[in-house]
PDB file of C-alpha atoms in Angstrom:
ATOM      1  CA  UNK A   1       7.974   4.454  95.448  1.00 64.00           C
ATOM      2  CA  UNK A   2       5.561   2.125  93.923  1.00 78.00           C
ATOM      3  CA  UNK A   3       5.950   1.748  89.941  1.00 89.00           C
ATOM      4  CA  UNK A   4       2.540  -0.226  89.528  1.00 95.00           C
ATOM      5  CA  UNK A   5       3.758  -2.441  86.897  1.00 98.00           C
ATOM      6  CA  UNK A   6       3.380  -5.483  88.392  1.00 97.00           C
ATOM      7  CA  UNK A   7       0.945  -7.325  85.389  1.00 97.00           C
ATOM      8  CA  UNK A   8       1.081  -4.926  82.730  1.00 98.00           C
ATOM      9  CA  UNK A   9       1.456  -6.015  79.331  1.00 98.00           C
ATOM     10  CA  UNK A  10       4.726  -4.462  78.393  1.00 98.00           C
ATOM     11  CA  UNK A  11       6.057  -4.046  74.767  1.00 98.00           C
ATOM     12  CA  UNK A  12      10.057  -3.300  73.691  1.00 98.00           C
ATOM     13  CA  UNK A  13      11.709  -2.787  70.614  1.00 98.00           C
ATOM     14  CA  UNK A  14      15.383  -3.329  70.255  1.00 97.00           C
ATOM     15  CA  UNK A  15      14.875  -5.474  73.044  1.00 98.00           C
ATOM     16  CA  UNK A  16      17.297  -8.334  71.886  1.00 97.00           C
ATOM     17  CA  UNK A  17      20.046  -6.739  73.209  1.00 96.00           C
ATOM     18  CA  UNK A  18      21.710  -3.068  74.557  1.00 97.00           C
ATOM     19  CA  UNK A  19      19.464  -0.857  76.104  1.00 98.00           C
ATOM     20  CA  UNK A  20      16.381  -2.968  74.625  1.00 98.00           C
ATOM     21  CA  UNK A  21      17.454  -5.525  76.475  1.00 98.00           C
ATOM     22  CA  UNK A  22      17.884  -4.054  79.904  1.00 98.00           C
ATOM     23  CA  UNK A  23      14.570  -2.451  79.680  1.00 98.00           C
ATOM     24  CA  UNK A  24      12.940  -5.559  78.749  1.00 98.00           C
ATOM     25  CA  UNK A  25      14.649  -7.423  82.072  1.00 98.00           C
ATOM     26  CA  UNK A  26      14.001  -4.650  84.506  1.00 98.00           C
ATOM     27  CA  UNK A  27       9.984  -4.542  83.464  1.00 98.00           C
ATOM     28  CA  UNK A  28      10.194  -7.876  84.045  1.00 98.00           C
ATOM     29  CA  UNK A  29      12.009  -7.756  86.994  1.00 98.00           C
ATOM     30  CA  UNK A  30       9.008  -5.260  88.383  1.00 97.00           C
ATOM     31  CA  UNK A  31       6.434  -7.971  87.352  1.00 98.00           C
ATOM     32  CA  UNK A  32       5.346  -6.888  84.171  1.00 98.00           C
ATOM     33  CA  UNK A  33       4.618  -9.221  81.171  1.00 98.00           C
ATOM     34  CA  UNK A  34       7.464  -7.879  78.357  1.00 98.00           C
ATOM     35  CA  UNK A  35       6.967  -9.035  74.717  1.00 98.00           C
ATOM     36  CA  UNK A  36      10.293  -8.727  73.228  1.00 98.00           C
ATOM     37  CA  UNK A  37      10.574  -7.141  69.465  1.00 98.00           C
ATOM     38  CA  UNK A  38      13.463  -7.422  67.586  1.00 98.00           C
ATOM     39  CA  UNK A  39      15.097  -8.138  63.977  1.00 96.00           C
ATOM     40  CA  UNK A  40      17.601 -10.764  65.886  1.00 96.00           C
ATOM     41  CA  UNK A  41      15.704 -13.865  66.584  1.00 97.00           C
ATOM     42  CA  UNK A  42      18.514 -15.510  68.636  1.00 97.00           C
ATOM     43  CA  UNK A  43      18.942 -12.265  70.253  1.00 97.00           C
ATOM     44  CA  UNK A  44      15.521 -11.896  71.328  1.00 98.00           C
ATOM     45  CA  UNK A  45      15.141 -15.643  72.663  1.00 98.00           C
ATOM     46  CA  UNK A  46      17.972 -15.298  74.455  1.00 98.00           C
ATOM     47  CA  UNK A  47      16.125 -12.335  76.580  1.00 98.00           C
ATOM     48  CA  UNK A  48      12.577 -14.305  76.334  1.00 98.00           C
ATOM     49  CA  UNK A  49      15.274 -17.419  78.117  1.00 98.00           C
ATOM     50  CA  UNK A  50      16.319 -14.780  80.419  1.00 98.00           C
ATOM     51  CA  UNK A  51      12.706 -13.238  82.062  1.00 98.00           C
ATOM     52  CA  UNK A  52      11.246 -16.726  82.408  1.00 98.00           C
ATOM     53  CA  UNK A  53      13.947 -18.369  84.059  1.00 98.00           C
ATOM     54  CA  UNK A  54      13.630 -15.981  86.656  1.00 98.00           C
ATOM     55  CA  UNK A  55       9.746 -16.498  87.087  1.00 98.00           C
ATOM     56  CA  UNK A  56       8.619 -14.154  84.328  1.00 98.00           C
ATOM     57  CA  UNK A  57       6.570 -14.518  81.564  1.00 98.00           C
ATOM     58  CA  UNK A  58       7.580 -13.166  78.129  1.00 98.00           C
ATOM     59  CA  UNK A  59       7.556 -13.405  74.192  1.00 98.00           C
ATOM     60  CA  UNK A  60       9.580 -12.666  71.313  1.00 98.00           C
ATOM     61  CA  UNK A  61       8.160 -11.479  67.942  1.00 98.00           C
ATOM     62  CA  UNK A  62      11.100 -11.046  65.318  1.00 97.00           C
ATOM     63  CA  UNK A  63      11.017  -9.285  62.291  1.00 97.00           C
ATOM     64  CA  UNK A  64      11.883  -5.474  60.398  1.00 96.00           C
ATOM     65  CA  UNK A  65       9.927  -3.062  63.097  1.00 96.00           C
ATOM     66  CA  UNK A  66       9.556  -0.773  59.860  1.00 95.00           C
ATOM     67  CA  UNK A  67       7.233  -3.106  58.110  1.00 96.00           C
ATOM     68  CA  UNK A  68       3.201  -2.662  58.956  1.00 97.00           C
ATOM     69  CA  UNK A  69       2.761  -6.728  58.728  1.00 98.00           C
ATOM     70  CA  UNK A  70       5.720  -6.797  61.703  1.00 98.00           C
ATOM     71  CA  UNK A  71       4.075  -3.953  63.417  1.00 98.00           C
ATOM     72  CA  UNK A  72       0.557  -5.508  63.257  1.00 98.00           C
ATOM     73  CA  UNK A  73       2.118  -8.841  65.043  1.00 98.00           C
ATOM     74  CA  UNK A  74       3.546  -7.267  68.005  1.00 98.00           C
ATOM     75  CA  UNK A  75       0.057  -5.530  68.766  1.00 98.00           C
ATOM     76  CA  UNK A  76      -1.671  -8.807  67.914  1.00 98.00           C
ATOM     77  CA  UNK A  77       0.730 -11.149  70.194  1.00 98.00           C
ATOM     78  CA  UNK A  78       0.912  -8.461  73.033  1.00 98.00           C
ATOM     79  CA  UNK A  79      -3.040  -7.959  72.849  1.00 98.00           C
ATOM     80  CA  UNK A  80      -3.593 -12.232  72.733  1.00 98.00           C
ATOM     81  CA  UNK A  81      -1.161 -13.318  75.164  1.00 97.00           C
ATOM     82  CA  UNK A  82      -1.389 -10.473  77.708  1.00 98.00           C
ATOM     83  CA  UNK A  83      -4.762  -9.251  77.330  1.00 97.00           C
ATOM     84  CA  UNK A  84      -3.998  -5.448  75.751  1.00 98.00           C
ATOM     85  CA  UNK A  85      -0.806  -3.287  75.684  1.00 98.00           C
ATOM     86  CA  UNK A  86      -0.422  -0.925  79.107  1.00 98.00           C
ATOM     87  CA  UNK A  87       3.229  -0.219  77.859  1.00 98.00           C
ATOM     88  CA  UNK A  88       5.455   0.867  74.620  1.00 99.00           C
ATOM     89  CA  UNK A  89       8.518   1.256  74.504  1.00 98.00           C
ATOM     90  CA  UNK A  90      10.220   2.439  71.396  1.00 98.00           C
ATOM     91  CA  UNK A  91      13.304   1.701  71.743  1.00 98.00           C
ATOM     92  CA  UNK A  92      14.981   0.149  68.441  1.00 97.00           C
ATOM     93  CA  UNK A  93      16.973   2.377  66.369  1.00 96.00           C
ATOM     94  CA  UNK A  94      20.654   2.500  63.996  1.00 95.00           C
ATOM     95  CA  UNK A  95      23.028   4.979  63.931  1.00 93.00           C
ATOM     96  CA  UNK A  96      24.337   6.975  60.412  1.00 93.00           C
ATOM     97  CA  UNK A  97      28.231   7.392  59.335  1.00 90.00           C
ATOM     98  CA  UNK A  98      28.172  10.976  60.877  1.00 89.00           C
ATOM     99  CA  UNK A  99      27.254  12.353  57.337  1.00 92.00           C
ATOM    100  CA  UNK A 100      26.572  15.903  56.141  1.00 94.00           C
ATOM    101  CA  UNK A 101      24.053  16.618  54.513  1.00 96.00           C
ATOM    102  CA  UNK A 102      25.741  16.581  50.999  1.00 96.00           C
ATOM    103  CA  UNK A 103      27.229  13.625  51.630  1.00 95.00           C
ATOM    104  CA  UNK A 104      23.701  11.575  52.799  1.00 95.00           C
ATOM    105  CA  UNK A 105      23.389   9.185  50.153  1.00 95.00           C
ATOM    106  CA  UNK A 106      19.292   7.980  49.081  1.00 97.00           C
ATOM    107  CA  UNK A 107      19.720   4.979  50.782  1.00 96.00           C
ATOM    108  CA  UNK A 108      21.285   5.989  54.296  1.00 94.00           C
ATOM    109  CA  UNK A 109      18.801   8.438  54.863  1.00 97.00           C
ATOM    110  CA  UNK A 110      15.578   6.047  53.724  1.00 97.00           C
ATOM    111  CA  UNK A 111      16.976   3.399  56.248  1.00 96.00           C
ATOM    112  CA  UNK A 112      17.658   5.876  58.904  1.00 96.00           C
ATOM    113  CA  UNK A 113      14.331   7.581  59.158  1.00 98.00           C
ATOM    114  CA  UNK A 114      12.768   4.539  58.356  1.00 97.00           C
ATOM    115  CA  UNK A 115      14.013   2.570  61.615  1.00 97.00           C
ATOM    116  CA  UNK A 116      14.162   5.120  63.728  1.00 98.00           C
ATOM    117  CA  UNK A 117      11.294   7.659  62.970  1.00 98.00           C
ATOM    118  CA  UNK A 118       9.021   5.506  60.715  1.00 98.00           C
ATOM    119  CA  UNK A 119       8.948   2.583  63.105  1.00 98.00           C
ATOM    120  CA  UNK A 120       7.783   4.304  66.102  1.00 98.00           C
ATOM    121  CA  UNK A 121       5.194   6.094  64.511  1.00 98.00           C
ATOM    122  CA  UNK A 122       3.913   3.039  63.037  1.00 98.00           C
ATOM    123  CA  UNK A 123       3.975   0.677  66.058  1.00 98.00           C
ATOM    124  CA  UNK A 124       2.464   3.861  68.434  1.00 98.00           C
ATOM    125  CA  UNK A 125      -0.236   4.185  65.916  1.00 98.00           C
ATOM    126  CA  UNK A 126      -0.579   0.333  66.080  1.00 98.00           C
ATOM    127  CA  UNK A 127      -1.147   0.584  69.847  1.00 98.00           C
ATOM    128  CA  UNK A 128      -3.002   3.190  70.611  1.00 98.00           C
ATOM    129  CA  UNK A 129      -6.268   2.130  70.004  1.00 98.00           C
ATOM    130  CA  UNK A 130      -5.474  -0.632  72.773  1.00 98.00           C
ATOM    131  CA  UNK A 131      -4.653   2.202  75.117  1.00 98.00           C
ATOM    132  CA  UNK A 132      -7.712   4.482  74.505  1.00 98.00           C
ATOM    133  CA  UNK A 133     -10.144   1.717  74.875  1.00 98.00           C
ATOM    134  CA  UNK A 134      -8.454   0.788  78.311  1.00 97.00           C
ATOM    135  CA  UNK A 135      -8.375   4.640  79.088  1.00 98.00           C
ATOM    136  CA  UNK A 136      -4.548   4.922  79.819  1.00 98.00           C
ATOM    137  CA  UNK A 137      -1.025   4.134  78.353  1.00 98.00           C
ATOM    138  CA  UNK A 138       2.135   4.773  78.385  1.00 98.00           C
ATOM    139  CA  UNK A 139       4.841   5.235  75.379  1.00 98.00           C
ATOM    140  CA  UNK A 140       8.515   5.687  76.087  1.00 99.00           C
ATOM    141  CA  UNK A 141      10.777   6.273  73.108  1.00 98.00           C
ATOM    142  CA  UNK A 142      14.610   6.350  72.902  1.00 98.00           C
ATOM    143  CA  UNK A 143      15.336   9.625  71.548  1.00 98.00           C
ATOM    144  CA  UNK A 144      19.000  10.820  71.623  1.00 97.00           C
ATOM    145  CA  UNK A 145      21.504  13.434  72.213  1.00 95.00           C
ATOM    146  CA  UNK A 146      21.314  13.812  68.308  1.00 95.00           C
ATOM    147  CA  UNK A 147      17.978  15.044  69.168  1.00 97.00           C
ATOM    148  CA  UNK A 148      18.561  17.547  71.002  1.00 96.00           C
ATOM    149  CA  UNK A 149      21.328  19.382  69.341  1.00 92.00           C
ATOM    150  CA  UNK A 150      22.933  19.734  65.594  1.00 93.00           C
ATOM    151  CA  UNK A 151      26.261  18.392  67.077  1.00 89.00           C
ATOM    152  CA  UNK A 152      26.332  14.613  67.839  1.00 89.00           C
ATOM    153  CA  UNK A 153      25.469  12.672  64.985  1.00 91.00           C
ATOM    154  CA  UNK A 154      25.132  12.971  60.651  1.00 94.00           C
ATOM    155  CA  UNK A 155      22.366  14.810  59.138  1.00 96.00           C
ATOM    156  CA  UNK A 156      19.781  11.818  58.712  1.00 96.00           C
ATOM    157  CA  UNK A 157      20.167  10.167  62.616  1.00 96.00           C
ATOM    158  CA  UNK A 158      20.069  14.118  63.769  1.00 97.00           C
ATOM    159  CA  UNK A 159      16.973  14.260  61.798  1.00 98.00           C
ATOM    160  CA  UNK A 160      15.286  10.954  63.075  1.00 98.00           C
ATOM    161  CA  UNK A 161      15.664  11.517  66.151  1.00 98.00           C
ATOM    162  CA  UNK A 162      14.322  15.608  66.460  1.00 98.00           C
ATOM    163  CA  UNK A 163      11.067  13.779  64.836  1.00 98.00           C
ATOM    164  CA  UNK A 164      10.954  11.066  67.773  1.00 98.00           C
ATOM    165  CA  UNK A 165      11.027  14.237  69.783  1.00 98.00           C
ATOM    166  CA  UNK A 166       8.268  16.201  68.107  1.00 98.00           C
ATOM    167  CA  UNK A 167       6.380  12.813  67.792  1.00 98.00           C
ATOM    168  CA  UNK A 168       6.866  12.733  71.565  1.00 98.00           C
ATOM    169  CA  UNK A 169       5.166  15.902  72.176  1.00 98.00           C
ATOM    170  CA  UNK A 170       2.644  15.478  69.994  1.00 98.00           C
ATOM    171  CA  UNK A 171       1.543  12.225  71.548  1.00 98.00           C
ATOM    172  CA  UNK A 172       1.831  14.140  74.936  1.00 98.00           C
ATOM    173  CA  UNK A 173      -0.590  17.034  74.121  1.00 98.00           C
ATOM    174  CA  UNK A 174      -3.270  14.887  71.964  1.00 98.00           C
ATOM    175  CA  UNK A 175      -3.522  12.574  74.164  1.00 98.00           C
ATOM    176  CA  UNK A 176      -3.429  13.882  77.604  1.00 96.00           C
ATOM    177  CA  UNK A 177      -7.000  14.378  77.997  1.00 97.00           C
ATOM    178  CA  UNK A 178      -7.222  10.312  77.616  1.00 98.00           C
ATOM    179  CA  UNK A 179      -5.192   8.758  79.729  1.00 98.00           C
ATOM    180  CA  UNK A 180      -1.802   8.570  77.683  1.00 98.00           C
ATOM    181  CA  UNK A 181       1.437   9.948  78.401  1.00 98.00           C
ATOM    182  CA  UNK A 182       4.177  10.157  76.161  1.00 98.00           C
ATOM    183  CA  UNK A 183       7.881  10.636  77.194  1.00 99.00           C
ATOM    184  CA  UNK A 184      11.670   9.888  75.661  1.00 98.00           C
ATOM    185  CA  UNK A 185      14.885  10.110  77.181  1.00 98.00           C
ATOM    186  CA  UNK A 186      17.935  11.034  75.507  1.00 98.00           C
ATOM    187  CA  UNK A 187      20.870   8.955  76.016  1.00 96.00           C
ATOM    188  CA  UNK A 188      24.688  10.108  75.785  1.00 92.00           C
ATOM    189  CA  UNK A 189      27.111   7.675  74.905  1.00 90.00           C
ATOM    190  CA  UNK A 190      25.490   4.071  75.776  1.00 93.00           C
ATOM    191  CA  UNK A 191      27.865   0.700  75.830  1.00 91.00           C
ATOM    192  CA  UNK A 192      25.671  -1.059  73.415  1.00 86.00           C
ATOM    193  CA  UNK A 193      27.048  -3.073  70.435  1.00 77.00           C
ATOM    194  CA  UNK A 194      25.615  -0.052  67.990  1.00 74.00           C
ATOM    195  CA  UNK A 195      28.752   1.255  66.042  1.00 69.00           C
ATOM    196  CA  UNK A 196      29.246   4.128  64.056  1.00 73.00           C
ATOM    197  CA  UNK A 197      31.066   2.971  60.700  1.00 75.00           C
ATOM    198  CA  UNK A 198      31.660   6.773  59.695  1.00 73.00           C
ATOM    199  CA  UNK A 199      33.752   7.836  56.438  1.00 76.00           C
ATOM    200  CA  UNK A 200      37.103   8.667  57.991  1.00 74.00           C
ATOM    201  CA  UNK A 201      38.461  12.337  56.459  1.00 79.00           C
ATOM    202  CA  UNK A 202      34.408  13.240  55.126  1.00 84.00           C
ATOM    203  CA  UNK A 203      33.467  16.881  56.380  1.00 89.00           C
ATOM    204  CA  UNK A 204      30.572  15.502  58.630  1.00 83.00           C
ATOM    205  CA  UNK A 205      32.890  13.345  61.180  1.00 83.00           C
ATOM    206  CA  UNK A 206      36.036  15.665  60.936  1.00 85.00           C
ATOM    207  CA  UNK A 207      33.575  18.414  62.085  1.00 87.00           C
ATOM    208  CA  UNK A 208      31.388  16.462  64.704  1.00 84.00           C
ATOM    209  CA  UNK A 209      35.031  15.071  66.336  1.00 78.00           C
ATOM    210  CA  UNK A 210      35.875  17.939  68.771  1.00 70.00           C
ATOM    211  CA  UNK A 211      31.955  17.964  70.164  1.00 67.00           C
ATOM    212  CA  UNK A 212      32.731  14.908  71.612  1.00 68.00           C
ATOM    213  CA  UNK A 213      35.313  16.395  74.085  1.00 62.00           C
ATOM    214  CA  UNK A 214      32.775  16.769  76.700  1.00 68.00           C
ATOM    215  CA  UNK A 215      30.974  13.443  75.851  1.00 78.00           C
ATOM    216  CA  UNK A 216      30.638  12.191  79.746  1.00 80.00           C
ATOM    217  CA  UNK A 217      31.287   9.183  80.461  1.00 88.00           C
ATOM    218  CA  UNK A 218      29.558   6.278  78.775  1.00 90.00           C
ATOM    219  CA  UNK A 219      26.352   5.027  80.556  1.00 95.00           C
ATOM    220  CA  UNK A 220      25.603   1.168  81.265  1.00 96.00           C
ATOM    221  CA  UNK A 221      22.306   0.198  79.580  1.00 97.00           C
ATOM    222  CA  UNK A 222      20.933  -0.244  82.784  1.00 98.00           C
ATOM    223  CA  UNK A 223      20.736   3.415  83.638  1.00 98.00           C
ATOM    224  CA  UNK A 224      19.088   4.189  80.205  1.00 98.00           C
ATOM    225  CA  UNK A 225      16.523   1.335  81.311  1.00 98.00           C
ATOM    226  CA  UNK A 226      16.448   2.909  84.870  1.00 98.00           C
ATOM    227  CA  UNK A 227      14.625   6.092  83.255  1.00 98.00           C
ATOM    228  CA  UNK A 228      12.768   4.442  80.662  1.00 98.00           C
ATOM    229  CA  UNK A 229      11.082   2.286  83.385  1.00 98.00           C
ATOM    230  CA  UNK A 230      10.490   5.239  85.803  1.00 98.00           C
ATOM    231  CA  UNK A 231       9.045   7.271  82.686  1.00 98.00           C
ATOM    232  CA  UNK A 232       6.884   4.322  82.244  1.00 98.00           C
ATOM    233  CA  UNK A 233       5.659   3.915  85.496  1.00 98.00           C
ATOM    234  CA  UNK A 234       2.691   5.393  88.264  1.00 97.00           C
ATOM    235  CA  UNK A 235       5.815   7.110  89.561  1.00 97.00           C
ATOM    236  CA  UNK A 236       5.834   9.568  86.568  1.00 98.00           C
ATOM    237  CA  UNK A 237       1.911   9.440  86.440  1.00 97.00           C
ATOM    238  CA  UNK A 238       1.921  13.496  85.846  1.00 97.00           C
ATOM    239  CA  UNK A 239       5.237  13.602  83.488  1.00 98.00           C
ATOM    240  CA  UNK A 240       3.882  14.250  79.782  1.00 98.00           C
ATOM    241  CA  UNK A 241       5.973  15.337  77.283  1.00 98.00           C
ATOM    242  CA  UNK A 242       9.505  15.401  78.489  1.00 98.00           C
ATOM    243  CA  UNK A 243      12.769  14.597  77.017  1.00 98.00           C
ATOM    244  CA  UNK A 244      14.720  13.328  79.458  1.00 98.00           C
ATOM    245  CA  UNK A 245      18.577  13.531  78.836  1.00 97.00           C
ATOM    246  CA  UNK A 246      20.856  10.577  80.470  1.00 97.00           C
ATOM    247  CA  UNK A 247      24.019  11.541  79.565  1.00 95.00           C
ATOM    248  CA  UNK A 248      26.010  12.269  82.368  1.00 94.00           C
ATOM    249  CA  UNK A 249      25.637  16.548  82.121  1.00 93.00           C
ATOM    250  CA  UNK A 250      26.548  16.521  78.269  1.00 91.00           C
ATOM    251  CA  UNK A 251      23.524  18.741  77.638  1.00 91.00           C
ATOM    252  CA  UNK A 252      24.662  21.232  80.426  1.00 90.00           C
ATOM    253  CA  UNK A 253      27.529  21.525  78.304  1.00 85.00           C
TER     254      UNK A 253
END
């Protein structure tokens, strides 16, 4: 089945490694242009090294995804060196210590929404005027199992990621009528370098531990990528709005 990505101007957060990463390489890999966003500068290189040693074209732009003067690079870098923005993929995100709520401190739960809720809706709003003057778009975001259900991660990544999920939908119904669709998927347990440096003996892990009994196996990046590209693509060209779980049957649990 055709994806019709060849030449679209592609954008991924995260992309400097994990799931980001994988994304970023198999857009390219279906001939899209990928500008690669990330706080890791190496990181990102490293994937820009990648795509155009295999006949791609890409570019990095490195910085805090949570900051507007970040967000307004990407747009302006995707927009100058690939002509507009077809594709966004919010992908970037950090994972809380498995916290209660009593136990979220001020500053865990500020980062945590920050990355993982505040950054999408800034860079979406940042592209979106791209995509409505073209007359279509597409936005993929990395939701989670967290968002889903009250019983795989601390309060504050539980509560970033139900708001990529209502930012999802709320994308998907505004914007139907104009040629965007909005869609997330919602991993399981990933192998990415993202660890979970949780308060051993606090109520929120020593509650959340037995959930993870029927955790599924743990997914390669490349079949969280798989979906995210499919999502993205004239494949899924009437799928609006869904949250897309990739975790091996854990939500049939």
């Amino acid at each position: 089945m055709a994806t019709g990505l060849e030449g679209r101007s592609v954008v991924v957060t995260g992309a400097g490694s994990g799931i980001g990463r994988a994304t970023a390489l198999a857009f390219a890999a279906e001939g899209a242009r990928v500008l690669i966003a990330d706080l890791n500068a190496e990181g990102a290189q490293a994937v820009v090294k990648e795509i155009e040693q295999a006949g791609g074209a890409a570019v990095a732009v490195t910085g805090d995804l949570s900051e507007q003067s970040v967000v307004d690079e990407v747009a302006a870098t995707a927009v100058e060196r690939f002509g507009g923005i077809d594709v966004l993929v919010n992908n970037a995100g950090i994972m809380d210590r498995m916290s209660a709520l009593a136990d979220v401190s001020d500053a865990e739960w500020e980062r945590v929404i920050r990355v993982n809720l505040t950054a999408p809706f800034l860079l979406t709003r940042a592209v979106l005027p791209h995509m409505l003057a073209a007359g279509r778009g597409a936005i993929v975001s990395t939701a989670s199992e967290a968002g889903l259900r009250g019983s795989a991660a601390g309060a504050a990544y539980t509560a970033s990621k139900h708001g990529v999920v209502g930012l999802t939908k709320s994308l998907a119904v505004m914007y139907r009528g104009r040629g965007i669709r909005a869609n997330a998927i919602a991993p399981g347990g990933t192998k990415t370098a993202i660890a979970v440096e949780a308060e051993q003996g606090a109520h929120g892990p020593t509650t959340l531990g037995p959930h993870f009994v029927n955790l599924g196996r743990l997914a390669e990046p490349e079949e969280q990528a798989a979906a995210i590209v499919f999502l993205a693509s004239d494949a899924a060209s009437n799928i609006n709005g869904v949250i897309l779980p990739v975790d091996d049957g854990w939500a049939a649990v």
